[in-house]
Short mmCIF file of C-alpha atoms and ligand atoms in Angstrom, two decimals:
data_model
loop_
_atom_site.label_atom_id
_atom_site.label_comp_id
_atom_site.label_asym_id
_atom_site.label_seq_id
_atom_site.Cartn_x
_atom_site.Cartn_y
_atom_site.Cartn_z
CA MET A 1 0.00 0.05 0.00
CA THR A 2 3.07 2.32 0.21
CA HIS A 3 2.72 3.54 -3.40
CA VAL A 4 -0.05 5.72 -2.46
CA GLU A 5 0.43 9.12 -2.25
CA ARG A 6 -1.02 10.44 0.80
CA LEU A 7 -1.76 14.30 0.25
CA PRO A 8 -2.17 16.95 3.19
CA ARG A 9 -4.88 19.39 3.28
CA GLU A 10 -4.50 22.55 5.43
CA ARG A 11 -6.71 22.83 8.53
CA THR A 12 -7.90 24.99 11.03
CA TYR A 13 -7.79 23.75 14.38
CA LEU A 14 -9.14 25.03 18.02
CA MET A 15 -7.47 24.49 21.29
CA SER A 16 -7.19 25.41 25.16
CA PRO A 17 -4.09 24.99 27.23
CA PRO A 18 -4.03 22.95 30.29
CA GLU A 19 -3.29 26.08 32.99
CA HIS A 20 -6.16 24.68 35.23
CA PHE A 21 -5.69 20.83 34.49
CA VAL A 22 -5.68 18.41 37.04
CA VAL A 23 -7.31 15.10 38.05
CA GLU A 24 -9.78 16.04 40.83
CA TYR A 25 -12.68 14.26 39.55
CA ALA A 26 -13.25 10.59 37.87
CA ILE A 27 -15.29 10.37 35.01
CA ASN A 28 -13.68 7.83 32.99
CA PRO A 29 -11.48 4.69 33.69
CA TRP A 30 -8.32 6.42 33.25
CA MET A 31 -8.85 9.30 35.65
CA ASP A 32 -7.64 8.18 39.55
CA VAL A 33 -7.66 11.52 41.88
CA SER A 34 -4.47 10.23 43.85
CA THR A 35 -2.10 10.29 40.65
CA PRO A 36 -0.39 14.03 40.84
CA VAL A 37 -0.04 15.80 37.79
CA ASP A 38 2.25 18.21 36.62
CA THR A 39 0.54 21.03 35.15
CA GLU A 40 3.52 22.88 33.91
CA LEU A 41 4.34 19.70 32.19
CA ALA A 42 1.24 19.56 30.98
CA VAL A 43 1.07 23.34 29.32
CA LYS A 44 4.77 22.14 27.94
CA GLN A 45 3.99 18.96 25.93
CA TRP A 46 0.33 20.85 25.16
CA GLU A 47 2.51 23.49 23.54
CA GLY A 48 4.74 21.13 21.87
CA LEU A 49 1.59 19.80 20.25
CA ARG A 50 -0.03 23.15 19.08
CA GLU A 51 3.66 24.07 17.58
CA THR A 52 3.78 20.90 15.94
CA LEU A 53 0.21 21.54 14.03
CA VAL A 54 1.84 25.16 13.15
CA ARG A 55 4.87 23.66 11.70
CA LEU A 56 2.72 21.14 9.58
CA GLY A 57 1.24 24.78 8.10
CA HIS A 58 -2.18 24.55 10.06
CA GLN A 59 -4.01 27.28 11.72
CA VAL A 60 -4.72 26.92 15.47
CA HIS A 61 -7.01 29.12 17.55
CA VAL A 62 -6.84 29.40 21.16
CA LEU A 63 -9.79 29.31 23.33
CA ALA A 64 -8.83 31.19 26.88
CA PRO A 65 -9.17 28.41 30.01
CA GLU A 66 -11.09 28.84 32.60
CA THR A 67 -10.35 28.18 36.45
CA GLY A 68 -12.91 25.35 37.85
CA LEU A 69 -13.00 23.65 34.49
CA PRO A 70 -9.88 21.57 34.40
CA ASP A 71 -11.40 19.16 31.29
CA MET A 72 -11.49 21.96 29.15
CA VAL A 73 -8.04 21.01 27.42
CA TYR A 74 -9.91 18.35 25.75
CA ALA A 75 -11.55 20.73 23.25
CA ALA A 76 -12.70 18.07 20.78
CA ASN A 77 -15.74 17.79 23.56
CA GLY A 78 -16.82 21.07 22.67
CA ALA A 79 -18.77 21.18 19.44
CA PHE A 80 -18.79 19.37 15.99
CA SER A 81 -18.65 21.46 12.88
CA VAL A 82 -19.20 20.63 9.56
CA ASP A 83 -19.36 22.96 6.60
CA GLY A 84 -20.04 26.27 8.54
CA VAL A 85 -22.80 24.43 10.67
CA VAL A 86 -21.53 24.20 14.64
CA TYR A 87 -23.74 21.02 16.46
CA GLY A 88 -23.40 22.55 19.95
CA ALA A 89 -21.97 20.23 22.88
CA ARG A 90 -23.97 19.03 26.01
CA PHE A 91 -21.78 17.65 28.34
CA LYS A 92 -23.15 14.07 30.24
CA TYR A 93 -21.31 15.03 33.64
CA ALA A 94 -22.13 17.80 35.55
CA GLN A 95 -18.53 18.99 35.90
CA ARG A 96 -18.07 19.65 32.68
CA ILE A 97 -21.59 21.25 31.43
CA ALA A 98 -20.00 24.79 31.59
CA GLU A 99 -17.64 23.98 28.66
CA ALA A 100 -20.38 24.06 26.19
CA ALA A 101 -21.01 27.59 26.81
CA ALA A 102 -17.58 28.62 26.09
CA HIS A 103 -17.23 26.97 23.09
CA ARG A 104 -20.14 28.34 22.08
CA ARG A 105 -19.11 31.76 22.65
CA PHE A 106 -15.87 31.10 20.68
CA TYR A 107 -18.08 30.09 17.38
CA GLU A 108 -20.70 33.14 17.92
CA GLN A 109 -17.59 35.79 18.41
CA GLN A 110 -16.13 34.57 15.09
CA GLY A 111 -19.48 35.78 13.60
CA THR A 112 -19.32 33.05 10.64
CA TRP A 113 -20.88 30.16 11.80
CA ASN A 114 -24.46 28.79 12.03
CA PHE A 115 -24.38 27.59 15.83
CA VAL A 116 -27.07 25.26 16.86
CA ALA A 117 -27.71 24.37 20.27
CA PRO A 118 -27.96 20.91 20.94
CA VAL A 119 -31.39 19.32 23.19
CA GLU A 120 -29.93 15.60 23.46
CA THR A 121 -26.58 14.88 25.11
CA ASN A 122 -23.31 14.95 22.97
CA GLU A 123 -19.64 15.28 23.55
CA GLY A 124 -18.87 17.02 20.16
CA GLU A 125 -15.91 15.80 18.57
CA GLY A 126 -15.33 13.19 21.11
CA ASP A 127 -18.07 11.01 19.81
CA PHE A 128 -18.26 12.60 16.00
CA ALA A 129 -15.88 12.29 13.31
CA TYR A 130 -16.28 13.33 9.64
CA LEU A 131 -15.64 11.87 6.33
CA PRO A 132 -15.85 14.61 3.48
CA ASP A 133 -15.52 11.85 0.75
CA ALA A 134 -16.39 8.42 1.62
CA LEU A 135 -19.32 6.31 0.35
CA GLY A 136 -20.19 9.03 -1.90
CA GLY A 137 -19.96 12.36 -0.08
CA GLY A 138 -19.80 13.75 3.07
CA VAL A 139 -20.32 11.17 6.23
CA ILE A 140 -20.46 11.21 9.95
CA LEU A 141 -19.53 8.69 12.47
CA ALA A 142 -20.88 8.89 15.62
CA GLY A 143 -20.46 6.72 18.99
CA HIS A 144 -22.62 5.98 21.88
CA GLY A 145 -22.94 3.73 24.68
CA PHE A 146 -20.89 5.78 27.21
CA ARG A 147 -21.47 9.46 26.76
CA THR A 148 -23.30 10.39 23.87
CA GLU A 149 -26.73 9.44 23.46
CA VAL A 150 -27.96 7.93 20.42
CA ALA A 151 -31.12 10.27 19.96
CA ALA A 152 -28.02 12.92 19.47
CA HIS A 153 -26.94 10.91 16.40
CA SER A 154 -30.17 11.75 14.22
CA GLU A 155 -30.27 15.25 16.06
CA ALA A 156 -26.62 15.61 14.49
CA GLN A 157 -27.99 14.47 11.05
CA GLU A 158 -31.04 16.80 10.89
CA VAL A 159 -28.70 19.89 12.00
CA LEU A 160 -25.94 18.69 9.94
CA GLY A 161 -27.44 17.29 6.83
CA ARG A 162 -25.31 14.36 6.29
CA PRO A 163 -25.91 10.53 7.01
CA VAL A 164 -24.96 9.93 10.72
CA ILE A 165 -23.64 5.79 11.09
CA SER A 166 -24.21 5.09 15.15
CA LEU A 167 -21.96 3.07 16.26
CA ARG A 168 -22.30 1.46 19.77
CA LEU A 169 -18.78 1.39 21.66
CA VAL A 170 -18.75 -1.48 24.43
CA ASP A 171 -15.44 -1.32 26.33
CA PRO A 172 -15.50 1.29 29.02
CA ARG A 173 -11.81 2.56 28.47
CA PHE A 174 -12.55 3.72 25.19
CA TYR A 175 -15.72 5.73 26.43
CA HIS A 176 -15.14 8.31 23.53
CA LEU A 177 -15.46 7.38 19.63
CA ASP A 178 -11.95 9.27 19.33
CA VAL A 179 -10.19 6.91 21.43
CA ALA A 180 -11.06 3.97 19.41
CA LEU A 181 -11.34 5.41 15.71
CA ALA A 182 -9.86 8.01 13.77
CA SER A 183 -10.02 9.76 10.25
CA LEU A 184 -6.78 9.61 8.22
CA ASP A 185 -8.27 11.26 5.20
CA ASP A 186 -11.13 12.38 3.59
CA ARG A 187 -12.34 8.74 3.53
CA THR A 188 -9.81 6.32 5.22
CA ILE A 189 -10.46 5.25 8.91
CA VAL A 190 -8.17 3.56 11.62
CA TYR A 191 -10.25 1.91 14.19
CA TYR A 192 -9.79 -0.82 16.97
CA PRO A 193 -12.94 -3.44 16.28
CA GLY A 194 -12.85 -4.63 20.01
CA ALA A 195 -14.15 -1.22 21.32
CA PHE A 196 -17.20 -1.55 19.31
CA SER A 197 -19.90 -4.03 19.61
CA ALA A 198 -20.03 -7.06 17.20
CA ALA A 199 -22.99 -5.62 15.01
CA SER A 200 -21.02 -2.32 14.94
CA GLN A 201 -17.82 -4.02 13.99
CA ALA A 202 -19.79 -5.56 11.15
CA VAL A 203 -20.74 -2.14 10.10
CA LEU A 204 -17.52 -0.75 10.02
CA ALA A 205 -15.77 -4.01 7.99
CA GLN A 206 -18.35 -3.64 5.41
CA LEU A 207 -18.43 0.13 5.06
CA PHE A 208 -14.46 0.76 5.09
CA PRO A 209 -12.79 -2.18 3.63
CA ASP A 210 -9.48 -0.20 3.34
CA ALA A 211 -9.19 0.86 6.95
CA VAL A 212 -6.46 0.52 8.53
CA VAL A 213 -7.28 -2.04 11.49
CA ALA A 214 -5.40 -1.23 15.05
CA ASP A 215 -5.33 -3.62 17.89
CA GLU A 216 -6.21 -3.26 21.62
CA GLU A 217 -2.31 -2.13 22.20
CA ASP A 218 -2.81 0.53 19.70
CA ALA A 219 -5.85 1.80 21.54
CA LEU A 220 -4.74 1.29 24.96
CA SER A 221 -1.40 3.67 24.29
CA PHE A 222 -3.98 6.21 23.27
CA GLY A 223 -2.72 5.66 19.72
CA LEU A 224 -5.95 6.19 17.94
CA ASN A 225 -6.58 9.49 19.47
CA LEU A 226 -4.91 10.83 16.49
CA VAL A 227 -5.26 14.21 14.21
CA SER A 228 -4.36 13.92 10.51
CA ASP A 229 -4.10 16.27 7.88
CA GLY A 230 -4.27 13.30 5.29
CA ARG A 231 -0.68 12.58 5.43
CA HIS A 232 0.85 13.75 8.77
CA VAL A 233 -0.57 11.81 11.38
CA VAL A 234 0.24 13.20 14.97
CA LEU A 235 -0.11 10.61 17.60
CA ASN A 236 0.94 9.85 20.96
CA SER A 237 4.72 9.07 21.07
CA GLU A 238 3.72 5.71 23.22
CA ALA A 239 1.95 4.05 20.21
CA THR A 240 5.21 2.91 18.17
CA ALA A 241 3.61 -0.17 16.96
CA LEU A 242 0.44 1.94 15.66
CA ALA A 243 2.98 4.43 14.00
CA ALA A 244 4.47 1.77 11.69
CA LYS A 245 1.02 0.45 10.40
CA LEU A 246 0.59 3.75 9.65
CA ARG A 247 3.78 4.29 7.81
CA GLN A 248 2.70 1.17 6.16
CA ALA A 249 0.10 2.68 4.85
CA GLY A 250 1.79 5.80 3.11
CA TYR A 251 1.19 8.15 6.06
CA VAL A 252 3.86 9.90 7.95
CA PRO A 253 3.63 9.58 11.48
CA VAL A 254 4.55 12.43 13.37
CA PRO A 255 4.83 11.57 17.57
CA VAL A 256 4.33 14.01 20.08
CA GLU A 257 4.69 13.28 24.04
CA LEU A 258 1.58 13.97 26.35
CA THR A 259 2.12 12.14 29.14
CA GLU A 260 0.51 14.37 31.44
CA LEU A 261 -2.83 14.51 29.63
CA LYS A 262 -2.93 10.71 29.48
CA LYS A 263 -3.91 10.96 33.12
CA GLY A 264 -7.55 12.62 32.42
CA GLY A 265 -7.99 10.08 29.84
CA GLY A 266 -6.77 12.02 26.72
CA SER A 267 -4.16 12.36 24.13
CA VAL A 268 -3.61 14.21 21.03
CA LYS A 269 -7.31 14.48 19.44
CA CYS A 270 -9.16 15.14 22.79
CA CYS A 271 -6.94 18.17 22.72
CA ILE A 272 -7.98 19.70 19.23
CA ALA A 273 -11.32 20.49 17.81
CA GLU A 274 -11.13 20.69 13.75
CA LEU A 275 -12.99 23.74 12.74
CA ARG A 276 -14.60 22.94 9.35
CA PRO A 277 -16.11 26.60 7.86
N1 LIG B 301 -11.62 13.98 31.19
C1 LIG B 301 -12.21 14.06 30.08
C2 LIG B 301 -13.67 13.20 30.42
O1 LIG B 301 -13.42 12.17 30.82
C3 LIG B 301 -11.48 13.35 29.03
C4 LIG B 301 -11.94 13.71 27.86
C5 LIG B 301 -11.33 13.18 26.61
N2 LIG B 301 -11.63 13.71 25.55
C6 LIG B 301 -12.13 12.85 24.33
N3 LIG B 301 -12.20 13.74 23.30
N4 LIG B 301 -12.13 11.75 24.02
O2 LIG B 301 -14.87 14.02 29.86
#
């Protein structure tokens, strides 16, 4: 497969620095309130990620972090945009509810977006992925089972006007879609089948025969929580085996160190919302 030339496309992202990041509550199996967090190191590592994206030619907007919202660094959860329309988030847990308003203000201040507030519980790009050119057009992949309600999938379809393919997550360690599946380019995905129900695995196998298939080790190293521009795949440096598989498939892995943010149950993708104007 190495003969395939993988072409990058310039992206616009939104990130929020972990200035207030700590683990003071546990809402996923990775979080342990007794583990010390080095917030300064978290900020340094986050800055490394931001610089990596800029060096690759992408634009990064920064959302000001707020005190009392330690998980705000996981900006992916704040909304989901497709072609200028923003489907807002509605967080499952009380500790994160206020983050949605901060994201909403960002889009409203930019003034170019059509922001739609959600009725149903959904955690933005944590549980929604977009493929601009798969199966004949733009397609949304959506996870449910732990955070986002399945009712939000049909709501997203009505708001965004793209078909939504519902996938059920079954392993609590992979509680968001974006720790189990990622888009590599406009039509290709990489995913760990074991994170999904047998029926959802069958759906993915049917629709994406060309997918890069990851294993449990890849998923546990947070390798799937990646961001790709179509060529460069920015991923957690611990995911060396997955990096090799991606190189084999013609992509260029770009490892980054994010050890502190793993303590909150996230990595590269969790820290980045893609803005699709
Ligand atoms: N501590 C956060 C939570 O449990 C981590 C969110 C990770 N974000 C993501 N997009 N998977 O909500």
